[in-house]
């Protein structure tokens, strides 16, 4: 199966994505209990065009998490 590439026009609201992921995880757990399989994750790559980041802020965030600052 070929990967699906999805180009988003803007950053999605993360709260809704977390809620959707939690619901989907609960469904997978119920499915697993019924037939012993969980299934495969979809092969999807989501990209948001035009997003830029500040390397200094990324490095600060990595250090906050206790990671080495790197690209």
PDB file of N, CA and C in Angstrom:
ATOM      1  N   UNK A   1       0.842  -1.178   0.000  1.00  0.00           N
ATOM      2  CA  UNK A   1       0.000   0.000   0.000  1.00  0.00           C
ATOM      3  C   UNK A   1       0.886   1.240   0.000  1.00  0.00           C
ATOM      4  N   UNK A   2       0.623   2.173  -0.873  1.00  0.00           N
ATOM      5  CA  UNK A   2       1.426   3.387  -0.999  1.00  0.00           C
ATOM      6  C   UNK A   2       1.052   4.394   0.088  1.00  0.00           C
ATOM      7  N   UNK A   3       2.032   5.160   0.505  1.00  0.00           N
ATOM      8  CA  UNK A   3       1.795   6.185   1.519  1.00  0.00           C
ATOM      9  C   UNK A   3       0.920   7.288   0.940  1.00  0.00           C
ATOM     10  N   UNK A   4       0.018   7.780   1.753  1.00  0.00           N
ATOM     11  CA  UNK A   4      -0.827   8.910   1.383  1.00  0.00           C
ATOM     12  C   UNK A   4      -0.179  10.174   1.921  1.00  0.00           C
ATOM     13  N   UNK A   5       0.066  11.155   1.068  1.00  0.00           N
ATOM     14  CA  UNK A   5       0.626  12.438   1.482  1.00  0.00           C
ATOM     15  C   UNK A   5      -0.503  13.454   1.560  1.00  0.00           C
ATOM     16  N   UNK A   6      -0.681  14.061   2.724  1.00  0.00           N
ATOM     17  CA  UNK A   6      -1.740  15.033   2.943  1.00  0.00           C
ATOM     18  C   UNK A   6      -1.100  16.379   3.242  1.00  0.00           C
ATOM     19  N   UNK A   7      -1.412  17.402   2.446  1.00  0.00           N
ATOM     20  CA  UNK A   7      -0.907  18.758   2.660  1.00  0.00           C
ATOM     21  C   UNK A   7      -2.002  19.574   3.334  1.00  0.00           C
ATOM     22  N   UNK A   8      -1.722  20.044   4.551  1.00  0.00           N
ATOM     23  CA  UNK A   8      -2.683  20.849   5.299  1.00  0.00           C
ATOM     24  C   UNK A   8      -2.421  22.326   5.047  1.00  0.00           C
ATOM     25  N   UNK A   9      -3.477  23.120   5.024  1.00  0.00           N
ATOM     26  CA  UNK A   9      -3.334  24.555   4.761  1.00  0.00           C
ATOM     27  C   UNK A   9      -2.910  25.325   6.005  1.00  0.00           C
ATOM     28  N   UNK A  10      -3.140  24.746   7.194  1.00  0.00           N
ATOM     29  CA  UNK A  10      -2.752  25.398   8.439  1.00  0.00           C
ATOM     30  C   UNK A  10      -2.566  24.342   9.519  1.00  0.00           C
ATOM     31  N   UNK A  11      -1.955  24.756  10.620  1.00  0.00           N
ATOM     32  CA  UNK A  11      -1.758  23.839  11.738  1.00  0.00           C
ATOM     33  C   UNK A  11      -3.116  23.468  12.321  1.00  0.00           C
ATOM     34  N   UNK A  12      -3.368  22.184  12.537  1.00  0.00           N
ATOM     35  CA  UNK A  12      -4.652  21.789  13.127  1.00  0.00           C
ATOM     36  C   UNK A  12      -4.666  22.076  14.626  1.00  0.00           C
ATOM     37  N   UNK A  13      -5.858  22.183  15.179  1.00  0.00           N
ATOM     38  CA  UNK A  13      -6.008  22.353  16.625  1.00  0.00           C
ATOM     39  C   UNK A  13      -5.667  21.025  17.282  1.00  0.00           C
ATOM     40  N   UNK A  14      -4.678  21.025  18.142  1.00  0.00           N
ATOM     41  CA  UNK A  14      -4.189  19.779  18.730  1.00  0.00           C
ATOM     42  C   UNK A  14      -5.184  19.140  19.693  1.00  0.00           C
ATOM     43  N   UNK A  15      -5.990  19.928  20.385  1.00  0.00           N
ATOM     44  CA  UNK A  15      -6.958  19.357  21.324  1.00  0.00           C
ATOM     45  C   UNK A  15      -7.896  18.380  20.642  1.00  0.00           C
ATOM     46  N   UNK A  16      -8.402  18.755  19.477  1.00  0.00           N
ATOM     47  CA  UNK A  16      -9.289  17.879  18.728  1.00  0.00           C
ATOM     48  C   UNK A  16      -8.582  16.625  18.244  1.00  0.00           C
ATOM     49  N   UNK A  17      -7.316  16.771  17.831  1.00  0.00           N
ATOM     50  CA  UNK A  17      -6.557  15.610  17.373  1.00  0.00           C
ATOM     51  C   UNK A  17      -6.312  14.633  18.516  1.00  0.00           C
ATOM     52  N   UNK A  18      -5.996  15.145  19.711  1.00  0.00           N
ATOM     53  CA  UNK A  18      -5.777  14.272  20.864  1.00  0.00           C
ATOM     54  C   UNK A  18      -7.060  13.517  21.217  1.00  0.00           C
ATOM     55  N   UNK A  19      -8.192  14.217  21.200  1.00  0.00           N
ATOM     56  CA  UNK A  19      -9.469  13.577  21.514  1.00  0.00           C
ATOM     57  C   UNK A  19      -9.794  12.494  20.490  1.00  0.00           C
ATOM     58  N   UNK A  20      -9.572  12.789  19.220  1.00  0.00           N
ATOM     59  CA  UNK A  20      -9.829  11.804  18.168  1.00  0.00           C
ATOM     60  C   UNK A  20      -8.915  10.589  18.336  1.00  0.00           C
ATOM     61  N   UNK A  21      -7.651  10.831  18.657  1.00  0.00           N
ATOM     62  CA  UNK A  21      -6.707   9.737  18.868  1.00  0.00           C
ATOM     63  C   UNK A  21      -7.110   8.870  20.052  1.00  0.00           C
ATOM     64  N   UNK A  22      -7.581   9.486  21.117  1.00  0.00           N
ATOM     65  CA  UNK A  22      -8.011   8.725  22.296  1.00  0.00           C
ATOM     66  C   UNK A  22      -9.223   7.862  21.967  1.00  0.00           C
ATOM     67  N   UNK A  23     -10.185   8.419  21.231  1.00  0.00           N
ATOM     68  CA  UNK A  23     -11.359   7.630  20.831  1.00  0.00           C
ATOM     69  C   UNK A  23     -10.949   6.456  19.955  1.00  0.00           C
ATOM     70  N   UNK A  24     -10.056   6.723  18.990  1.00  0.00           N
ATOM     71  CA  UNK A  24      -9.615   5.664  18.083  1.00  0.00           C
ATOM     72  C   UNK A  24      -8.852   4.584  18.843  1.00  0.00           C
ATOM     73  N   UNK A  25      -8.032   4.976  19.802  1.00  0.00           N
ATOM     74  CA  UNK A  25      -7.289   4.002  20.612  1.00  0.00           C
ATOM     75  C   UNK A  25      -8.249   3.110  21.392  1.00  0.00           C
ATOM     76  N   UNK A  26      -9.299   3.702  21.949  1.00  0.00           N
ATOM     77  CA  UNK A  26     -10.284   2.913  22.693  1.00  0.00           C
ATOM     78  C   UNK A  26     -10.962   1.905  21.774  1.00  0.00           C
ATOM     79  N   UNK A  27     -11.269   2.325  20.540  1.00  0.00           N
ATOM     80  CA  UNK A  27     -11.878   1.403  19.583  1.00  0.00           C
ATOM     81  C   UNK A  27     -10.929   0.255  19.254  1.00  0.00           C
ATOM     82  N   UNK A  28      -9.643   0.555  19.094  1.00  0.00           N
ATOM     83  CA  UNK A  28      -8.666  -0.491  18.787  1.00  0.00           C
ATOM     84  C   UNK A  28      -8.542  -1.485  19.934  1.00  0.00           C
ATOM     85  N   UNK A  29      -8.602  -0.993  21.171  1.00  0.00           N
ATOM     86  CA  UNK A  29      -8.522  -1.883  22.329  1.00  0.00           C
ATOM     87  C   UNK A  29      -9.721  -2.823  22.341  1.00  0.00           C
ATOM     88  N   UNK A  30     -10.913  -2.294  22.080  1.00  0.00           N
ATOM     89  CA  UNK A  30     -12.108  -3.146  22.046  1.00  0.00           C
ATOM     90  C   UNK A  30     -12.000  -4.171  20.920  1.00  0.00           C
ATOM     91  N   UNK A  31     -11.506  -3.763  19.751  1.00  0.00           N
ATOM     92  CA  UNK A  31     -11.338  -4.673  18.616  1.00  0.00           C
ATOM     93  C   UNK A  31     -10.326  -5.760  18.970  1.00  0.00           C
ATOM     94  N   UNK A  32      -9.244  -5.378  19.597  1.00  0.00           N
ATOM     95  CA  UNK A  32      -8.204  -6.337  19.968  1.00  0.00           C
ATOM     96  C   UNK A  32      -8.762  -7.408  20.902  1.00  0.00           C
ATOM     97  N   UNK A  33      -9.590  -7.019  21.800  1.00  0.00           N
ATOM     98  CA  UNK A  33     -10.165  -7.971  22.752  1.00  0.00           C
ATOM     99  C   UNK A  33     -11.092  -8.958  22.042  1.00  0.00           C
ATOM    100  N   UNK A  34     -11.731  -8.539  20.948  1.00  0.00           N
ATOM    101  CA  UNK A  34     -12.675  -9.417  20.247  1.00  0.00           C
ATOM    102  C   UNK A  34     -11.985 -10.432  19.357  1.00  0.00           C
ATOM    103  N   UNK A  35     -11.040  -9.994  18.537  1.00  0.00           N
ATOM    104  CA  UNK A  35     -10.466 -10.921  17.554  1.00  0.00           C
ATOM    105  C   UNK A  35      -8.960 -11.135  17.693  1.00  0.00           C
ATOM    106  N   UNK A  36      -8.318 -10.511  18.683  1.00  0.00           N
ATOM    107  CA  UNK A  36      -6.896 -10.747  18.914  1.00  0.00           C
ATOM    108  C   UNK A  36      -5.965  -9.926  18.037  1.00  0.00           C
ATOM    109  N   UNK A  37      -6.496  -9.083  17.162  1.00  0.00           N
ATOM    110  CA  UNK A  37      -5.635  -8.256  16.313  1.00  0.00           C
ATOM    111  C   UNK A  37      -5.938  -6.791  16.554  1.00  0.00           C
ATOM    112  N   UNK A  38      -4.961  -5.973  16.314  1.00  0.00           N
ATOM    113  CA  UNK A  38      -5.134  -4.531  16.472  1.00  0.00           C
ATOM    114  C   UNK A  38      -5.233  -3.861  15.110  1.00  0.00           C
ATOM    115  N   UNK A  39      -4.624  -4.416  14.098  1.00  0.00           N
ATOM    116  CA  UNK A  39      -4.640  -3.814  12.777  1.00  0.00           C
ATOM    117  C   UNK A  39      -3.403  -2.970  12.552  1.00  0.00           C
ATOM    118  N   UNK A  40      -3.257  -2.482  11.356  1.00  0.00           N
ATOM    119  CA  UNK A  40      -2.097  -1.679  10.980  1.00  0.00           C
ATOM    120  C   UNK A  40      -2.425  -0.200  11.063  1.00  0.00           C
ATOM    121  N   UNK A  41      -1.419   0.580  11.389  1.00  0.00           N
ATOM    122  CA  UNK A  41      -1.579   2.025  11.343  1.00  0.00           C
ATOM    123  C   UNK A  41      -1.586   2.476   9.895  1.00  0.00           C
ATOM    124  N   UNK A  42      -2.334   3.504   9.572  1.00  0.00           N
ATOM    125  CA  UNK A  42      -2.337   3.997   8.192  1.00  0.00           C
ATOM    126  C   UNK A  42      -0.983   4.602   7.839  1.00  0.00           C
ATOM    127  N   UNK A  43      -0.579   4.447   6.595  1.00  0.00           N
ATOM    128  CA  UNK A  43       0.690   5.002   6.115  1.00  0.00           C
ATOM    129  C   UNK A  43       0.395   6.373   5.521  1.00  0.00           C
ATOM    130  N   UNK A  44       0.362   7.379   6.396  1.00  0.00           N
ATOM    131  CA  UNK A  44      -0.008   8.742   6.004  1.00  0.00           C
ATOM    132  C   UNK A  44       1.053   9.712   6.504  1.00  0.00           C
ATOM    133  N   UNK A  45       1.427  10.659   5.661  1.00  0.00           N
ATOM    134  CA  UNK A  45       2.340  11.736   6.051  1.00  0.00           C
ATOM    135  C   UNK A  45       1.587  13.055   5.921  1.00  0.00           C
ATOM    136  N   UNK A  46       1.442  13.765   7.035  1.00  0.00           N
ATOM    137  CA  UNK A  46       0.777  15.072   7.034  1.00  0.00           C
ATOM    138  C   UNK A  46       1.840  16.163   7.032  1.00  0.00           C
ATOM    139  N   UNK A  47       1.676  17.131   6.158  1.00  0.00           N
ATOM    140  CA  UNK A  47       2.605  18.247   6.023  1.00  0.00           C
ATOM    141  C   UNK A  47       1.811  19.548   6.055  1.00  0.00           C
ATOM    142  N   UNK A  48       2.369  20.555   6.743  1.00  0.00           N
ATOM    143  CA  UNK A  48       1.759  21.883   6.760  1.00  0.00           C
ATOM    144  C   UNK A  48       2.704  22.811   6.017  1.00  0.00           C
ATOM    145  N   UNK A  49       2.238  23.373   4.914  1.00  0.00           N
ATOM    146  CA  UNK A  49       3.070  24.263   4.112  1.00  0.00           C
ATOM    147  C   UNK A  49       3.233  25.629   4.745  1.00  0.00           C
ATOM    148  N   UNK A  50       4.367  26.240   4.501  1.00  0.00           N
ATOM    149  CA  UNK A  50       4.598  27.610   4.935  1.00  0.00           C
ATOM    150  C   UNK A  50       4.886  27.781   6.417  1.00  0.00           C
ATOM    151  N   UNK A  51       5.186  26.695   7.110  1.00  0.00           N
ATOM    152  CA  UNK A  51       5.489  26.799   8.540  1.00  0.00           C
ATOM    153  C   UNK A  51       6.986  27.013   8.711  1.00  0.00           C
ATOM    154  N   UNK A  52       7.325  28.019   9.491  1.00  0.00           N
ATOM    155  CA  UNK A  52       8.727  28.330   9.752  1.00  0.00           C
ATOM    156  C   UNK A  52       8.970  28.246  11.255  1.00  0.00           C
ATOM    157  N   UNK A  53      10.183  27.916  11.643  1.00  0.00           N
ATOM    158  CA  UNK A  53      10.508  27.837  13.060  1.00  0.00           C
ATOM    159  C   UNK A  53      11.773  28.620  13.329  1.00  0.00           C
ATOM    160  N   UNK A  54      11.934  28.984  14.585  1.00  0.00           N
ATOM    161  CA  UNK A  54      13.110  29.716  15.042  1.00  0.00           C
ATOM    162  C   UNK A  54      14.070  28.690  15.642  1.00  0.00           C
ATOM    163  N   UNK A  55      15.226  28.471  15.007  1.00  0.00           N
ATOM    164  CA  UNK A  55      16.174  27.468  15.523  1.00  0.00           C
ATOM    165  C   UNK A  55      16.556  27.692  16.986  1.00  0.00           C
ATOM    166  N   UNK A  56      16.653  28.943  17.414  1.00  0.00           N
ATOM    167  CA  UNK A  56      17.015  29.228  18.811  1.00  0.00           C
ATOM    168  C   UNK A  56      15.916  28.756  19.749  1.00  0.00           C
ATOM    169  N   UNK A  57      14.646  28.956  19.375  1.00  0.00           N
ATOM    170  CA  UNK A  57      13.544  28.485  20.212  1.00  0.00           C
ATOM    171  C   UNK A  57      13.502  26.961  20.251  1.00  0.00           C
ATOM    172  N   UNK A  58      13.783  26.315  19.124  1.00  0.00           N
ATOM    173  CA  UNK A  58      13.819  24.857  19.083  1.00  0.00           C
ATOM    174  C   UNK A  58      14.915  24.332  20.009  1.00  0.00           C
ATOM    175  N   UNK A  59      16.071  24.943  19.965  1.00  0.00           N
ATOM    176  CA  UNK A  59      17.177  24.532  20.838  1.00  0.00           C
ATOM    177  C   UNK A  59      16.795  24.724  22.306  1.00  0.00           C
ATOM    178  N   UNK A  60      16.163  25.854  22.632  1.00  0.00           N
ATOM    179  CA  UNK A  60      15.724  26.092  24.009  1.00  0.00           C
ATOM    180  C   UNK A  60      14.734  25.016  24.456  1.00  0.00           C
ATOM    181  N   UNK A  61      13.825  24.642  23.574  1.00  0.00           N
ATOM    182  CA  UNK A  61      12.832  23.615  23.886  1.00  0.00           C
ATOM    183  C   UNK A  61      13.509  22.259  24.101  1.00  0.00           C
ATOM    184  N   UNK A  62      14.467  21.934  23.251  1.00  0.00           N
ATOM    185  CA  UNK A  62      15.180  20.666  23.401  1.00  0.00           C
ATOM    186  C   UNK A  62      15.917  20.622  24.738  1.00  0.00           C
ATOM    187  N   UNK A  63      16.529  21.727  25.127  1.00  0.00           N
ATOM    188  CA  UNK A  63      17.229  21.782  26.408  1.00  0.00           C
ATOM    189  C   UNK A  63      16.245  21.678  27.573  1.00  0.00           C
ATOM    190  N   UNK A  64      15.066  22.282  27.428  1.00  0.00           N
ATOM    191  CA  UNK A  64      14.035  22.186  28.451  1.00  0.00           C
ATOM    192  C   UNK A  64      13.646  20.730  28.693  1.00  0.00           C
ATOM    193  N   UNK A  65      13.633  19.938  27.634  1.00  0.00           N
ATOM    194  CA  UNK A  65      13.287  18.518  27.739  1.00  0.00           C
ATOM    195  C   UNK A  65      14.475  17.655  28.140  1.00  0.00           C
ATOM    196  N   UNK A  66      15.630  18.284  28.311  1.00  0.00           N
ATOM    197  CA  UNK A  66      16.827  17.533  28.702  1.00  0.00           C
ATOM    198  C   UNK A  66      17.507  16.853  27.539  1.00  0.00           C
ATOM    199  N   UNK A  67      17.216  17.288  26.323  1.00  0.00           N
ATOM    200  CA  UNK A  67      17.830  16.717  25.129  1.00  0.00           C
ATOM    201  C   UNK A  67      18.953  17.625  24.656  1.00  0.00           C
ATOM    202  N   UNK A  68      19.840  17.055  23.843  1.00  0.00           N
ATOM    203  CA  UNK A  68      20.885  17.866  23.208  1.00  0.00           C
ATOM    204  C   UNK A  68      20.247  18.727  22.133  1.00  0.00           C
ATOM    205  N   UNK A  69      20.713  19.959  22.005  1.00  0.00           N
ATOM    206  CA  UNK A  69      20.204  20.842  20.965  1.00  0.00           C
ATOM    207  C   UNK A  69      20.789  20.460  19.604  1.00  0.00           C
ATOM    208  N   UNK A  70      19.916  20.017  18.698  1.00  0.00           N
ATOM    209  CA  UNK A  70      20.379  19.635  17.352  1.00  0.00           C
ATOM    210  C   UNK A  70      19.239  19.818  16.361  1.00  0.00           C
ATOM    211  N   UNK A  71      19.583  19.819  15.092  1.00  0.00           N
ATOM    212  CA  UNK A  71      18.567  19.952  14.044  1.00  0.00           C
ATOM    213  C   UNK A  71      17.659  18.742  14.025  1.00  0.00           C
TER     214      UNK A  71
END
